[in-house]
C-alpha cells in the first residue's frame, strides 16, 4: 500500500460535522443535482432520511446509500462517472448503492474544477483517492471506537465494516454520525493497484437514462419564472466595430422588451487567460421568446466601421503581458500568401542538435514537403447559451462552461460584485472541445440581466456561433530530411507557424532520435480570434509530421512502422539532447501493440495508413483501412493502441477514443473555415460540412497497454494522429500524397 499525507487535503477540503438525526459529513463538496446510475438498480435504493457528508466528494446516508460528487464540468467525456469510480474504489463501497451528483462551482472546496487538456482524471487521481481513503479511515476509526477494539482489526468491504474476531459488522450509514466527529487522519494508506475492484472495470454513464429520455440538463434547456430571451448582434467581420444602430422598428415588434448596446469588458481591464479578444461591444435584443427575438434581430439597422489597431493587457496566469490586435479585414487568400512568405524566411530557433546546416549542405539527397491546414470552427451540438439572474446583491448563472474558475474574476470585476456573491451552476454541456473554456457567454448573459433587472437566457444562433471566433488557427509546416550517399537519414528540419500562433512542439519525437535536428517557429498576428480546440496545436502538427515520416520511410525504402521503431530505439539507447518530452519505450509500446492488433505484417491487400503521436501525456498509434467508392474514401476499420496508464473506466475510455477518431476523420476530410474581407464564409452546416453517420468507420478497435502508470488523458490524444493515418491510407489507395487539409473539396479527393 502507498501511504500519503493528507496535510494538503486537510488544509484545502476536509471539515467534518454531524448532521441532525445522526450521521456524518466531511466537507469537500462536489455536489449538485442527484443523478442515479441505473434506474433498475436505483429502484432498490431507498433514499435516506438523513445525509452525512464525509468530505466534499462523499456523502453517506443513514441507510448506507452513498452519494459521490463529480467536481469537474461534464460534456460527454464521462468524468461524471469515472471520477466517482476512483472515490468509490478507495472508499470501498458497492457501486450499486452509489448515487452521483454534479458539483456546482465551489472553489473553496475543490482544487480544480476545470475540464480541458485531457487533465481531469490525471489531476484528480491522487486527490480523489486520498479523499476516498480519508473518509474510509474515519469510518474505520469510528467503528473501532464503537466496538472498543484496535483500529487495525477493523476491515471494510462494500460499505460494511467488520471485526472478524468478535463477528461484528456495521454499515457505513450506521456509523457515519460517529465517523463525522473523528479527527482528520494525518496520513492514509491507498490501495495497491491489484486490489482495485471498481477502477479498471466498465461502468455505464450515470446520466445515460436522463440523456436518452430528454431530461432537461443542458444549459439551453433551462427555464425560470419570468425569464426573458436575449440574443446578441456582433460585427459581421473581424476587424470591424460598432459605429451606430437604429432599433426603432425592432423595438416595436411583438414580444420585444428592449434593444441596447452592452460592453462586456471595460477597456482598462487586464483580461485573464480565457477572456476572449473577440467582440466586447455588442448589441443585444431582449424579448419574450426565441422566435420573436430572432425576427427582431433582422430589423436592427447597424452601421459598422473598421476597428483601429489596439492593445490590451492580459494576466496570463500571473504574468502581465500586452496583446496587440492588428487592424484590417483579413482574407484566406491573403493568409495563404503570407504564410508561404513567412515559411521561406528564417524562423525563431526553438531547438538545435548537432550541426544540421552542415548535414544538409553535404547531403546526397533532400526530401522537403510543406503541409497546411485552415481555421476550424468548433461546431458543438449545443449552441452557446447561458442563463443569468443578476441583482444588486448577487448573481446566479447556469450554463455550459469548462473553466468556471477562470471566469469568476472577470464576472466579479464586470458586475462589481464580490466573488462569493456569484454562483455558477454547472450545466451538462452539449459539446465543448475547448470552446467553452472561454466564458464570454456568461459575461454577456450577466451584463444583459443586470441591465434588464430580470432573469434572462442568452442564446446564440448557429450563425452567431460560427462567426464569433475562437477558431482552431490556420497552420503551415515545412519538413526537410537529409540523406547521405548510402540513403541513411542524417538530418531533420521542421519549420512551422500559423495565424496567429505556431503549432510546433520542438522536443517531441523525432527530436532526440536524430543527430542533426533543427526546429524553427514563426507567427503572423491576426484579429481573427483563436483558442483551444481539441488537442491544441497537436491537431495539426501530428498530421503533418506523421505524413512526412510516412513519405520519408518510403524514400528510405523502409516499412513505415519499422522506421519509427528504429528511431525510437535510437532515442531509447542513445538519445540526442536532454529535453525529449516522451518516453521512447512507451511510445514504441503502442506502435508494437497496434501492429499486432491490426495484423500489419499479414494484411497487405488493403489501403492502410499508419500514424503515431504523443500528446497530453498519452501515447497513441493507429492503423486505418479504407477503400475508394464513387471517388470518395470509405473507412472500413481503425485500430488504435493507447498508453494512458491505468484505465479507470474502460467503456468510457473506448467511447472517447472512438469519438476522437470519428471527429478527426471528419475534420481531415471536410473541416474548413474561410474568410473574405474579415467575414467568415461558412455560417451553418449547409456549407461547413461535418462527417455524417454513414461515413463513420465500420469498425473501431481501441486497445490499451496494460501497466501501472498513473492515468493520463483520453479526450484528446486519439484526435491528432488520425489525420495522418487518413492521409497515408489515401496515398496507398490513390497514389496521391495529401499536403493540404481538408482532403476532400467538392466531393473529390485532391492531392
PDB file of N, CA and C in Angstrom, residues 18 29 33 192 214 217 276 386 399 403 424 435 548 583 599 611 641 645 668 705 712:
ATOM      1  N   UNK A  18     -21.483  16.774  12.217  1.00  0.00           N
ATOM      2  CA  UNK A  18     -22.585  15.834  12.367  1.00  0.00           C
ATOM      3  C   UNK A  18     -23.870  16.528  11.940  1.00  0.00           C
ATOM      4  N   UNK A  29     -17.262  18.960  -0.917  1.00  0.00           N
ATOM      5  CA  UNK A  29     -18.421  19.147  -1.771  1.00  0.00           C
ATOM      6  C   UNK A  29     -18.229  19.280  -3.271  1.00  0.00           C
ATOM      7  N   UNK A  33     -27.077  18.228  -8.513  1.00  0.00           N
ATOM      8  CA  UNK A  33     -28.353  17.557  -8.683  1.00  0.00           C
ATOM      9  C   UNK A  33     -28.186  16.063  -8.782  1.00  0.00           C
ATOM     10  N   UNK A 192      -3.303  -0.967  -3.078  1.00  0.00           N
ATOM     11  CA  UNK A 192      -2.438  -1.462  -4.139  1.00  0.00           C
ATOM     12  C   UNK A 192      -3.278  -1.584  -5.412  1.00  0.00           C
ATOM     13  N   UNK A 214     -34.381  12.584 -22.538  1.00  0.00           N
ATOM     14  CA  UNK A 214     -34.576  14.006 -22.782  1.00  0.00           C
ATOM     15  C   UNK A 214     -34.801  14.842 -21.544  1.00  0.00           C
ATOM     16  N   UNK A 217     -31.222  19.038 -18.771  1.00  0.00           N
ATOM     17  CA  UNK A 217     -29.979  19.018 -18.015  1.00  0.00           C
ATOM     18  C   UNK A 217     -28.903  19.880 -18.670  1.00  0.00           C
ATOM     19  N   UNK A 276     -11.918  36.169 -23.999  1.00  0.00           N
ATOM     20  CA  UNK A 276     -11.641  36.226 -25.435  1.00  0.00           C
ATOM     21  C   UNK A 276     -11.294  37.642 -25.876  1.00  0.00           C
ATOM     22  N   UNK A 386     -26.446  30.770 -22.037  1.00  0.00           N
ATOM     23  CA  UNK A 386     -26.253  30.920 -20.593  1.00  0.00           C
ATOM     24  C   UNK A 386     -27.478  31.596 -19.981  1.00  0.00           C
ATOM     25  N   UNK A 399     -25.120  27.425 -16.846  1.00  0.00           N
ATOM     26  CA  UNK A 399     -24.795  27.251 -18.248  1.00  0.00           C
ATOM     27  C   UNK A 399     -23.591  26.358 -18.446  1.00  0.00           C
ATOM     28  N   UNK A 403     -14.380  25.985 -17.709  1.00  0.00           N
ATOM     29  CA  UNK A 403     -13.403  26.539 -16.767  1.00  0.00           C
ATOM     30  C   UNK A 403     -14.025  27.654 -15.934  1.00  0.00           C
ATOM     31  N   UNK A 424     -22.066  30.063  -9.833  1.00  0.00           N
ATOM     32  CA  UNK A 424     -22.078  29.458 -11.164  1.00  0.00           C
ATOM     33  C   UNK A 424     -22.516  28.011 -11.024  1.00  0.00           C
ATOM     34  N   UNK A 435     -14.022  25.146 -26.768  1.00  0.00           N
ATOM     35  CA  UNK A 435     -14.811  26.363 -26.969  1.00  0.00           C
ATOM     36  C   UNK A 435     -15.324  26.919 -25.652  1.00  0.00           C
ATOM     37  N   UNK A 548       4.758  13.219 -43.176  1.00  0.00           N
ATOM     38  CA  UNK A 548       6.119  13.346 -43.698  1.00  0.00           C
ATOM     39  C   UNK A 548       6.955  12.113 -43.364  1.00  0.00           C
ATOM     40  N   UNK A 583       8.671   9.237 -23.599  1.00  0.00           N
ATOM     41  CA  UNK A 583       9.363   8.017 -23.189  1.00  0.00           C
ATOM     42  C   UNK A 583       9.404   7.095 -24.409  1.00  0.00           C
ATOM     43  N   UNK A 599      -2.783  -6.735 -37.478  1.00  0.00           N
ATOM     44  CA  UNK A 599      -2.162  -7.724 -38.377  1.00  0.00           C
ATOM     45  C   UNK A 599      -1.424  -7.028 -39.523  1.00  0.00           C
ATOM     46  N   UNK A 611      -0.077   5.807 -38.254  1.00  0.00           N
ATOM     47  CA  UNK A 611       0.306   7.061 -37.627  1.00  0.00           C
ATOM     48  C   UNK A 611       0.497   6.820 -36.140  1.00  0.00           C
ATOM     49  N   UNK A 641      -4.034   1.812 -30.589  1.00  0.00           N
ATOM     50  CA  UNK A 641      -3.371   1.341 -29.372  1.00  0.00           C
ATOM     51  C   UNK A 641      -3.047   2.555 -28.527  1.00  0.00           C
ATOM     52  N   UNK A 645      -1.774   4.948 -19.183  1.00  0.00           N
ATOM     53  CA  UNK A 645      -1.633   4.489 -17.816  1.00  0.00           C
ATOM     54  C   UNK A 645      -2.821   3.630 -17.415  1.00  0.00           C
ATOM     55  N   UNK A 668     -10.445  16.029 -41.070  1.00  0.00           N
ATOM     56  CA  UNK A 668      -9.412  15.870 -42.093  1.00  0.00           C
ATOM     57  C   UNK A 668     -10.001  15.934 -43.499  1.00  0.00           C
ATOM     58  N   UNK A 705      -2.607  -0.429 -23.511  1.00  0.00           N
ATOM     59  CA  UNK A 705      -1.416  -1.036 -22.934  1.00  0.00           C
ATOM     60  C   UNK A 705      -1.664  -1.210 -21.439  1.00  0.00           C
ATOM     61  N   UNK A 712      -3.524   9.034 -17.487  1.00  0.00           N
ATOM     62  CA  UNK A 712      -3.411  10.300 -18.212  1.00  0.00           C
ATOM     63  C   UNK A 712      -4.682  10.490 -19.038  1.00  0.00           C
TER      64      UNK A 712
END
